[in-house]
Amino acid sequence: MRVFNFSAGPAAMPEEVLRQAADEMLNWRDSGMSVMEMSHRGSAFSSIHEEALLDLRELLQVPATHRILFLQGGGLAENAIIPMNLFGVKPRADFVVTGSWSQKSLTEARKYGTAHLAASGETARGFTRAPLRAEWQLSDDPAYVYLCTNETIHGVETFDIPDLGDIPLVADASSHLLSRPMDVAKYGVLFGGAQKNIGIAGVTVVIVREDLLDRALPICPTAFEWKTVAAHNSMYNTPPTYAIYVAGLVFKWLKKQGGLAGIEARNIEKAKLLYDTIDASNFYLNNVERAARSRMNIPFFLADATRNEDFLAGAQARGLVQLKGHKSVGGMRASVYNAVPLKAVQTLVDYMKEFEQRRA
Ligand SMILES: *Cc1c(COP(=O)(O)O)cnc(C)c1O
């Protein structure tokens, strides 16, 4: 039996996609081989790659001004790859810190230049808010402003993306890319690792505005230089072929769900069900400001933390798994990515109510 999987990542996959990958595992469309056995330069894999690019461009409405790159190294490697690619002209950037991931990005950027803290979402109760544009204290002429638009550990999502004029906005959208429509034109760079909402670990989607391709530091490794990667259509070196194939299957699945508007409606419904359950009781709590509550990662705490283990054991017995919060914050976290069905959330809230009544 398959469980209800609330993992933060690697995370639940659409069952349909897993079945198709299984069906095609030994022999992809009469090629006589598995996708993972194909040359990345052959026509079969080229068609997989091109279709994935086209479907992603269509889903996210990526404008012609932006290139889509398939890189490796995950979200964390981008913390170095981004400054190495953008610090060539002026080695300084501003950071809006809304949780652990953007804090890590700021710290890593300091290896390559000046990283200025422009705003922080930290309060007495931890990272609980997304600072508004009016609160951002930008420095004089930064190379870019960095933001993590969905902080996976703290459950803080930024919905209001400001227009920064000539300053490129760089955003880590690892844990909510493709969960809703986004205006890609507002970003200089928009990126995300695949293992949350896009597919399996191994590929990082990096969407870069053309004019930013040529600002790398000389020390930037060639294989991570966006200009080189773009010139070779993400094939400067061997790309993560199987991960690109699976992402392509997910893109097709998303199109069948009504695209990003369709999936957004379902994500809103799932998040509302869970937040309403948390807010209706004093037994559970979530400290994030309402306007910044993530639709993808929903942390919650039991008012009585001594019941945490008991809660998790009861959940496990019902097939509700990977609900333990990140070790840095404790409590619980339900990640309800695109592939997590409404039924999983319904089963979870039914269990939460039952657990509260039983223990009250
Ligand atoms: C998961 C995650 C990362 C790290 O991704 P890796 O692939 O492990 O490097 C970075 N940023 C955010 C927002 C994430 O959710």
PDB file of C-alpha atoms in Angstrom, residues 48-158:
ATOM      1  CA  ILE A  48      12.824  14.315 -24.353  1.00  0.00           C
ATOM      2  CA  HIS A  49      14.940  17.331 -23.447  1.00  0.00           C
ATOM      3  CA  GLU A  50      13.347  19.683 -25.990  1.00  0.00           C
ATOM      4  CA  GLU A  51       9.832  18.670 -25.028  1.00  0.00           C
ATOM      5  CA  ALA A  52      10.578  19.215 -21.339  1.00  0.00           C
ATOM      6  CA  LEU A  53      11.899  22.702 -22.134  1.00  0.00           C
ATOM      7  CA  LEU A  54       8.848  23.579 -24.236  1.00  0.00           C
ATOM      8  CA  ASP A  55       6.364  22.252 -21.678  1.00  0.00           C
ATOM      9  CA  LEU A  56       8.053  24.110 -18.827  1.00  0.00           C
ATOM     10  CA  ARG A  57       8.132  27.317 -20.867  1.00  0.00           C
ATOM     11  CA  GLU A  58       4.442  26.936 -21.605  1.00  0.00           C
ATOM     12  CA  LEU A  59       3.429  26.037 -18.028  1.00  0.00           C
ATOM     13  CA  LEU A  60       5.303  28.923 -16.392  1.00  0.00           C
ATOM     14  CA  GLN A  61       4.794  31.286 -19.345  1.00  0.00           C
ATOM     15  CA  VAL A  62       8.530  31.935 -19.427  1.00  0.00           C
ATOM     16  CA  PRO A  63       9.069  35.001 -21.634  1.00  0.00           C
ATOM     17  CA  ALA A  64      11.452  34.939 -24.607  1.00  0.00           C
ATOM     18  CA  THR A  65      13.829  37.197 -22.645  1.00  0.00           C
ATOM     19  CA  HIS A  66      14.668  34.285 -20.314  1.00  0.00           C
ATOM     20  CA  ARG A  67      16.633  31.070 -20.837  1.00  0.00           C
ATOM     21  CA  ILE A  68      15.803  27.805 -19.083  1.00  0.00           C
ATOM     22  CA  LEU A  69      18.866  25.840 -17.941  1.00  0.00           C
ATOM     23  CA  PHE A  70      18.991  22.354 -16.460  1.00  0.00           C
ATOM     24  CA  LEU A  71      21.898  22.291 -14.034  1.00  0.00           C
ATOM     25  CA  GLN A  72      23.130  20.058 -11.232  1.00  0.00           C
ATOM     26  CA  GLY A  73      24.111  20.718  -7.646  1.00  0.00           C
ATOM     27  CA  GLY A  74      20.659  21.411  -6.213  1.00  0.00           C
ATOM     28  CA  GLY A  75      19.498  24.546  -4.474  1.00  0.00           C
ATOM     29  CA  LEU A  76      22.503  24.757  -2.195  1.00  0.00           C
ATOM     30  CA  ALA A  77      25.061  24.766  -4.999  1.00  0.00           C
ATOM     31  CA  GLU A  78      23.221  27.778  -6.464  1.00  0.00           C
ATOM     32  CA  ASN A  79      24.257  29.696  -3.351  1.00  0.00           C
ATOM     33  CA  ALA A  80      27.769  29.685  -4.815  1.00  0.00           C
ATOM     34  CA  ILE A  81      26.891  29.450  -8.514  1.00  0.00           C
ATOM     35  CA  ILE A  82      24.773  32.624  -8.400  1.00  0.00           C
ATOM     36  CA  PRO A  83      27.378  34.987  -6.925  1.00  0.00           C
ATOM     37  CA  MET A  84      30.042  33.433  -9.164  1.00  0.00           C
ATOM     38  CA  ASN A  85      27.828  34.210 -12.163  1.00  0.00           C
ATOM     39  CA  LEU A  86      26.663  37.679 -11.132  1.00  0.00           C
ATOM     40  CA  PHE A  87      29.547  39.256  -9.201  1.00  0.00           C
ATOM     41  CA  GLY A  88      31.747  39.828 -12.280  1.00  0.00           C
ATOM     42  CA  VAL A  89      30.849  43.515 -12.666  1.00  0.00           C
ATOM     43  CA  LYS A  90      30.107  44.466  -9.040  1.00  0.00           C
ATOM     44  CA  PRO A  91      30.714  41.880  -6.298  1.00  0.00           C
ATOM     45  CA  ARG A  92      27.923  42.853  -3.910  1.00  0.00           C
ATOM     46  CA  ALA A  93      24.319  41.818  -3.363  1.00  0.00           C
ATOM     47  CA  ASP A  94      21.431  42.414  -0.966  1.00  0.00           C
ATOM     48  CA  PHE A  95      19.631  39.614   0.837  1.00  0.00           C
ATOM     49  CA  VAL A  96      16.133  39.410   2.247  1.00  0.00           C
ATOM     50  CA  VAL A  97      16.337  36.681   4.866  1.00  0.00           C
ATOM     51  CA  THR A  98      13.092  34.903   5.672  1.00  0.00           C
ATOM     52  CA  GLY A  99      14.447  31.635   7.044  1.00  0.00           C
ATOM     53  CA  SER A 100      17.311  29.135   7.096  1.00  0.00           C
ATOM     54  CA  TRP A 101      17.673  28.773   3.337  1.00  0.00           C
ATOM     55  CA  SER A 102      18.135  32.470   2.573  1.00  0.00           C
ATOM     56  CA  GLN A 103      20.415  32.759   5.616  1.00  0.00           C
ATOM     57  CA  LYS A 104      22.607  30.035   4.089  1.00  0.00           C
ATOM     58  CA  SER A 105      22.575  31.849   0.747  1.00  0.00           C
ATOM     59  CA  LEU A 106      23.768  35.074   2.365  1.00  0.00           C
ATOM     60  CA  THR A 107      26.555  33.303   4.253  1.00  0.00           C
ATOM     61  CA  GLU A 108      27.792  31.491   1.139  1.00  0.00           C
ATOM     62  CA  ALA A 109      27.749  34.651  -1.009  1.00  0.00           C
ATOM     63  CA  ARG A 110      30.241  36.224   1.425  1.00  0.00           C
ATOM     64  CA  LYS A 111      32.901  33.893   0.027  1.00  0.00           C
ATOM     65  CA  TYR A 112      32.674  35.753  -3.283  1.00  0.00           C
ATOM     66  CA  GLY A 113      31.894  39.334  -2.372  1.00  0.00           C
ATOM     67  CA  THR A 114      29.805  41.540  -0.114  1.00  0.00           C
ATOM     68  CA  ALA A 115      26.450  40.241   1.078  1.00  0.00           C
ATOM     69  CA  HIS A 116      24.277  42.838   2.762  1.00  0.00           C
ATOM     70  CA  LEU A 117      21.299  41.920   4.938  1.00  0.00           C
ATOM     71  CA  ALA A 118      18.508  44.104   3.527  1.00  0.00           C
ATOM     72  CA  ALA A 119      15.650  42.774   5.648  1.00  0.00           C
ATOM     73  CA  SER A 120      14.878  39.914   7.992  1.00  0.00           C
ATOM     74  CA  GLY A 121      11.649  38.091   8.707  1.00  0.00           C
ATOM     75  CA  GLU A 122      12.845  36.934  12.106  1.00  0.00           C
ATOM     76  CA  THR A 123      10.724  37.817  15.132  1.00  0.00           C
ATOM     77  CA  ALA A 124      10.689  36.678  18.767  1.00  0.00           C
ATOM     78  CA  ARG A 125       8.860  33.568  17.536  1.00  0.00           C
ATOM     79  CA  GLY A 126      11.357  32.691  14.846  1.00  0.00           C
ATOM     80  CA  PHE A 127      11.002  33.321  11.121  1.00  0.00           C
ATOM     81  CA  THR A 128       7.330  34.189  10.897  1.00  0.00           C
ATOM     82  CA  ARG A 129       7.006  36.880   8.258  1.00  0.00           C
ATOM     83  CA  ALA A 130       7.907  38.094   4.795  1.00  0.00           C
ATOM     84  CA  PRO A 131       9.175  41.688   5.105  1.00  0.00           C
ATOM     85  CA  LEU A 132       7.392  44.110   2.781  1.00  0.00           C
ATOM     86  CA  ARG A 133       9.281  45.988   0.082  1.00  0.00           C
ATOM     87  CA  ALA A 134       9.026  49.207   2.156  1.00  0.00           C
ATOM     88  CA  GLU A 135      11.094  47.475   4.864  1.00  0.00           C
ATOM     89  CA  TRP A 136      13.878  46.342   2.543  1.00  0.00           C
ATOM     90  CA  GLN A 137      16.940  48.521   3.104  1.00  0.00           C
ATOM     91  CA  LEU A 138      18.722  48.120  -0.179  1.00  0.00           C
ATOM     92  CA  SER A 139      22.351  49.120  -0.507  1.00  0.00           C
ATOM     93  CA  ASP A 140      23.689  51.436  -3.141  1.00  0.00           C
ATOM     94  CA  ASP A 141      23.730  49.747  -6.552  1.00  0.00           C
ATOM     95  CA  PRO A 142      23.792  46.005  -5.697  1.00  0.00           C
ATOM     96  CA  ALA A 143      24.424  43.407  -8.427  1.00  0.00           C
ATOM     97  CA  TYR A 144      21.150  41.779  -7.390  1.00  0.00           C
ATOM     98  CA  VAL A 145      18.643  41.345  -4.599  1.00  0.00           C
ATOM     99  CA  TYR A 146      18.167  37.815  -3.315  1.00  0.00           C
ATOM    100  CA  LEU A 147      15.009  36.322  -1.911  1.00  0.00           C
ATOM    101  CA  CYS A 148      13.823  32.820  -1.045  1.00  0.00           C
ATOM    102  CA  THR A 149      10.198  32.963  -2.111  1.00  0.00           C
ATOM    103  CA  ASN A 150       9.208  29.898  -0.087  1.00  0.00           C
ATOM    104  CA  GLU A 151      11.131  29.040   3.063  1.00  0.00           C
ATOM    105  CA  THR A 152      10.617  25.307   3.313  1.00  0.00           C
ATOM    106  CA  ILE A 153      11.568  24.865   6.976  1.00  0.00           C
ATOM    107  CA  HIS A 154       9.650  27.795   8.449  1.00  0.00           C
ATOM    108  CA  GLY A 155       6.697  27.724   6.076  1.00  0.00           C
ATOM    109  CA  VAL A 156       7.044  31.362   4.991  1.00  0.00           C
ATOM    110  CA  GLU A 157       5.966  32.194   1.443  1.00  0.00           C
ATOM    111  CA  THR A 158       6.335  35.578  -0.253  1.00  0.00           C
TER     112      THR A 158
END
